C-alpha cells in the first residue's frame, strides 16, 4: 500500500488492481483489512482519473462481497457515500463498475440503507439525474413489485393536472423498460376494459 503514494498513475493503478485481486481472493478475511484500505480507496474514488475510480469501485465490490454479515457497515456506508457521486459518469465502463460496487454494498449493508439514497433521485426533474437512480431501483425491485406500482399509477393517469399525468406516463415507460412492455400493456388494457364496463 505504500507504493500507492508514488505520484505515478500507472503505479497507483497497479496497486488498485492488485488490491482488487487480493480482496476477491481472500473473501471473508477482508474484514481484517477494510479499515486499513479505506483511506486509500477514498483517495482513489475522488481521483480525477476515470481508470482510478473504475478500479477502486472494483476493489469496493470485492471488499463488500467479502464482508457481508461481518459487521463492517460503517466502512461500507462511508465507501457508498464516495461511490454515489460517480453514478453520473459518462463512461459506460466506469458506470458499470460503480453500479456493481453499489449492488455489492447493498448486499453488505442491506437494501434499506441503499434505497434511502435511491429514493432521493427517482423523481428528480432532470431526466439525466433520474436515469442512474432508476437503474439502481430496477436492479433492486422485482417484477411483482413493479406491477403493484403500475396499479397505483393507474389512478394518477386520471389526475386533473397535466404534469401529474405526464409523470405517471413517464413512470410507465421506466417500468416497461424494467420488466418488459408486455406486462405493462396488459395492465393498461385491462384498466381500459374495466373503464368501458363501468361507463
Tab-separated table of C-alpha atoms in Angstrom:
chain	number	residue	atom	x	y	z
A	1	UNK	CA	0.000	0.000	0.000
A	2	UNK	CA	2.995	2.305	0.413
A	3	UNK	CA	3.540	2.102	-3.354
A	4	UNK	CA	0.261	3.992	-3.845
A	5	UNK	CA	1.969	7.135	-2.515
A	6	UNK	CA	4.162	7.293	-5.633
A	7	UNK	CA	2.694	10.077	-7.817
A	8	UNK	CA	2.695	7.858	-10.902
A	9	UNK	CA	-0.738	6.917	-12.264
A	10	UNK	CA	0.375	3.542	-13.601
A	11	UNK	CA	1.878	2.532	-10.256
A	12	UNK	CA	-1.242	3.627	-8.367
A	13	UNK	CA	-3.461	1.791	-10.832
A	14	UNK	CA	-1.337	-1.340	-10.415
A	15	UNK	CA	-1.764	-1.131	-6.648
A	16	UNK	CA	-5.537	-0.827	-7.045
A	17	UNK	CA	-5.667	-3.802	-9.419
A	18	UNK	CA	-3.629	-5.917	-7.039
A	19	UNK	CA	-5.935	-4.940	-4.160
A	20	UNK	CA	-8.920	-5.907	-6.285
A	21	UNK	CA	-7.427	-9.336	-6.936
A	22	UNK	CA	-6.389	-9.710	-3.305
A	23	UNK	CA	-9.833	-8.937	-1.893
A	24	UNK	CA	-11.509	-11.143	-4.478
A	25	UNK	CA	-9.234	-13.985	-3.414
A	26	UNK	CA	-9.315	-13.667	0.388
A	27	UNK	CA	-13.099	-13.287	0.734
A	28	UNK	CA	-14.173	-13.089	4.395
A	29	UNK	CA	-10.662	-12.279	5.612
A	30	UNK	CA	-11.203	-8.844	4.043
A	31	UNK	CA	-12.806	-7.842	7.344
A	32	UNK	CA	-9.340	-7.510	8.891
A	33	UNK	CA	-8.166	-5.043	6.238
A	34	UNK	CA	-11.246	-2.915	5.494
A	35	UNK	CA	-10.368	-0.040	7.785
A	36	UNK	CA	-6.714	0.000	6.691
A	37	UNK	CA	-7.610	0.238	2.999
A	38	UNK	CA	-10.497	2.716	3.302
A	39	UNK	CA	-8.337	5.907	3.159
A	40	UNK	CA	-6.596	4.618	0.031
A	41	UNK	CA	-9.947	3.844	-1.613
A	42	UNK	CA	-11.268	7.218	-0.522
A	43	UNK	CA	-8.410	8.898	-2.387
A	44	UNK	CA	-8.903	6.708	-5.471
A	45	UNK	CA	-12.686	7.217	-5.645
A	46	UNK	CA	-12.323	11.006	-5.745
A	47	UNK	CA	-9.379	10.993	-8.163
A	48	UNK	CA	-9.711	12.793	-11.499
A	49	UNK	CA	-8.631	9.736	-13.466
A	50	UNK	CA	-11.539	7.572	-14.612
A	51	UNK	CA	-9.473	4.396	-14.529
A	52	UNK	CA	-8.651	5.026	-10.864
A	53	UNK	CA	-12.315	5.404	-9.978
A	54	UNK	CA	-13.256	2.348	-12.039
A	55	UNK	CA	-10.610	0.135	-10.430
A	56	UNK	CA	-11.377	1.488	-6.950
A	57	UNK	CA	-15.047	0.612	-7.481
A	58	UNK	CA	-13.976	-2.913	-8.360
A	59	UNK	CA	-11.989	-3.094	-5.097
A	60	UNK	CA	-15.021	-1.850	-3.145
A	61	UNK	CA	-17.171	-4.524	-4.795
A	62	UNK	CA	-14.828	-7.337	-3.758
A	63	UNK	CA	-14.472	-5.971	-0.229
A	64	UNK	CA	-18.246	-5.608	0.166
A	65	UNK	CA	-18.887	-9.146	-1.049
A	66	UNK	CA	-16.281	-10.410	1.403
A	67	UNK	CA	-17.662	-8.661	4.480
A	68	UNK	CA	-21.367	-9.444	4.045
A	69	UNK	CA	-22.783	-10.008	7.520
A	70	UNK	CA	-19.489	-9.401	9.332
A	71	UNK	CA	-20.294	-6.016	10.866
A	72	UNK	CA	-18.356	-3.564	8.690
A	73	UNK	CA	-21.412	-1.485	7.827
A	74	UNK	CA	-19.855	1.839	8.853
A	75	UNK	CA	-16.946	1.469	6.412
A	76	UNK	CA	-19.288	0.259	3.677
A	77	UNK	CA	-21.597	3.262	4.132
A	78	UNK	CA	-18.573	5.567	4.006
A	79	UNK	CA	-17.477	3.976	0.719
A	80	UNK	CA	-21.061	4.152	-0.553
A	81	UNK	CA	-21.019	7.908	0.053
A	82	UNK	CA	-17.937	8.094	-2.160
A	83	UNK	CA	-19.432	5.870	-4.864
A	84	UNK	CA	-22.648	7.836	-5.395
A	85	UNK	CA	-21.123	10.984	-6.981
A	86	UNK	CA	-19.586	8.715	-9.631
A	87	UNK	CA	-23.022	7.500	-10.752
A	88	UNK	CA	-23.208	10.365	-13.238
A	89	UNK	CA	-20.007	9.408	-15.034
A	90	UNK	CA	-20.146	9.392	-18.838
A	91	UNK	CA	-18.007	6.309	-19.480
A	92	UNK	CA	-20.122	3.126	-19.627
A	93	UNK	CA	-17.267	1.038	-18.188
A	94	UNK	CA	-16.977	3.263	-15.128
A	95	UNK	CA	-20.754	3.331	-14.645
A	96	UNK	CA	-20.933	-0.469	-14.800
A	97	UNK	CA	-18.239	-0.831	-12.132
A	98	UNK	CA	-19.885	1.797	-9.918
A	99	UNK	CA	-23.290	0.077	-10.177
A	100	UNK	CA	-21.706	-3.312	-9.437
A	101	UNK	CA	-19.995	-1.837	-6.374
A	102	UNK	CA	-23.234	-0.244	-5.145
A	103	UNK	CA	-25.064	-3.561	-5.573
A	104	UNK	CA	-22.343	-5.340	-3.583
A	105	UNK	CA	-22.558	-2.709	-0.837
A	106	UNK	CA	-26.341	-3.209	-0.879
A	107	UNK	CA	-25.738	-6.853	-0.020
A	108	UNK	CA	-23.336	-5.875	2.778
A	109	UNK	CA	-25.431	-3.176	4.491
A	110	UNK	CA	-28.929	-4.230	3.464
A	111	UNK	CA	-31.276	-2.882	0.808
A	112	UNK	CA	-32.950	-0.353	3.109
A	113	UNK	CA	-29.809	1.735	3.520
A	114	UNK	CA	-29.069	1.884	-0.201
A	115	UNK	CA	-32.694	2.544	-1.113
A	116	UNK	CA	-32.637	5.632	1.126
A	117	UNK	CA	-30.070	7.044	-1.289
A	118	UNK	CA	-32.079	5.957	-4.333
A	119	UNK	CA	-35.413	7.481	-3.279
A	120	UNK	CA	-33.914	10.970	-3.436
A	121	UNK	CA	-33.181	10.738	-7.147
A	122	UNK	CA	-36.064	8.686	-8.535
A	123	UNK	CA	-38.349	11.639	-9.219
A	124	UNK	CA	-35.793	14.368	-9.855
A	125	UNK	CA	-36.980	16.872	-12.509
A	126	UNK	CA	-33.947	16.255	-14.755
A	127	UNK	CA	-34.037	13.060	-16.799
A	128	UNK	CA	-30.237	12.682	-16.780
A	129	UNK	CA	-30.313	12.651	-12.975
A	130	UNK	CA	-33.223	10.178	-12.789
A	131	UNK	CA	-31.771	7.534	-15.127
A	132	UNK	CA	-28.985	6.129	-12.925
A	133	UNK	CA	-31.299	6.048	-9.917
A	134	UNK	CA	-33.936	4.160	-11.879
A	135	UNK	CA	-31.255	1.703	-12.981
A	136	UNK	CA	-30.377	1.014	-9.344
A	137	UNK	CA	-34.050	0.760	-8.426
A	138	UNK	CA	-34.722	-1.681	-11.274
A	139	UNK	CA	-31.913	-3.896	-10.064
A	140	UNK	CA	-33.298	-3.931	-6.524
A	141	UNK	CA	-37.032	-4.332	-7.085
A	142	UNK	CA	-38.576	-7.429	-8.617
A	143	UNK	CA	-41.299	-7.550	-11.277
A	144	UNK	CA	-44.156	-8.262	-8.860
A	145	UNK	CA	-43.412	-5.033	-7.007
A	146	UNK	CA	-43.414	-3.185	-10.335
A	147	UNK	CA	-46.889	-4.492	-11.137
A	148	UNK	CA	-48.135	-3.255	-7.758
A	149	UNK	CA	-46.747	0.177	-8.617
A	150	UNK	CA	-48.491	0.001	-12.023
A	151	UNK	CA	-51.857	-0.471	-10.355
A	152	UNK	CA	-51.211	2.528	-8.109
A	153	UNK	CA	-50.155	4.623	-11.103
A	154	UNK	CA	-53.441	3.976	-12.893
A	155	UNK	CA	-55.146	6.444	-10.552
A	156	UNK	CA	-52.529	9.059	-11.381
A	157	UNK	CA	-53.470	8.845	-15.068
A	158	UNK	CA	-56.864	10.290	-14.110
A	159	UNK	CA	-55.380	13.327	-12.310
A	160	UNK	CA	-56.537	16.832	-13.230
A	161	UNK	CA	-53.030	18.269	-13.554
A	162	UNK	CA	-51.189	17.586	-16.767
A	163	UNK	CA	-47.801	17.369	-15.001
A	164	UNK	CA	-49.003	14.503	-12.807
A	165	UNK	CA	-50.383	12.626	-15.811
A	166	UNK	CA	-47.115	13.168	-17.690
A	167	UNK	CA	-45.055	11.915	-14.730
A	168	UNK	CA	-47.253	8.807	-14.481
A	169	UNK	CA	-46.840	8.196	-18.201
A	170	UNK	CA	-43.042	8.533	-17.932
A	171	UNK	CA	-43.025	6.149	-14.982
A	172	UNK	CA	-44.933	3.572	-17.032
A	173	UNK	CA	-42.143	3.895	-19.599
A	174	UNK	CA	-39.496	3.215	-16.945
A	175	UNK	CA	-41.450	0.219	-15.692
A	176	UNK	CA	-41.787	-1.116	-19.241
A	177	UNK	CA	-38.010	-0.896	-19.613
A	178	UNK	CA	-37.529	-2.707	-16.312
A	179	UNK	CA	-39.867	-5.676	-16.686
A	180	UNK	CA	-40.802	-5.669	-20.348
A	181	UNK	CA	-43.624	-3.884	-22.130
A	182	UNK	CA	-45.984	-6.881	-22.304
A	183	UNK	CA	-46.974	-6.842	-18.637
A	184	UNK	CA	-47.418	-3.067	-18.573
A	185	UNK	CA	-49.545	-3.113	-21.741
A	186	UNK	CA	-51.673	-5.917	-20.310
A	187	UNK	CA	-52.279	-3.842	-17.169
A	188	UNK	CA	-53.247	-0.764	-19.184
A	189	UNK	CA	-55.564	-2.760	-21.481
A	190	UNK	CA	-57.264	-4.417	-18.509
A	191	UNK	CA	-57.803	-0.982	-16.994
A	192	UNK	CA	-59.392	0.248	-20.242
A	193	UNK	CA	-61.730	-2.766	-20.327
A	194	UNK	CA	-62.809	-2.104	-16.743
A	195	UNK	CA	-63.469	1.560	-17.579
A	196	UNK	CA	-65.551	0.567	-20.626
A	197	UNK	CA	-67.679	-1.747	-18.485
A	198	UNK	CA	-68.246	0.969	-15.913
A	199	UNK	CA	-69.375	3.544	-18.478
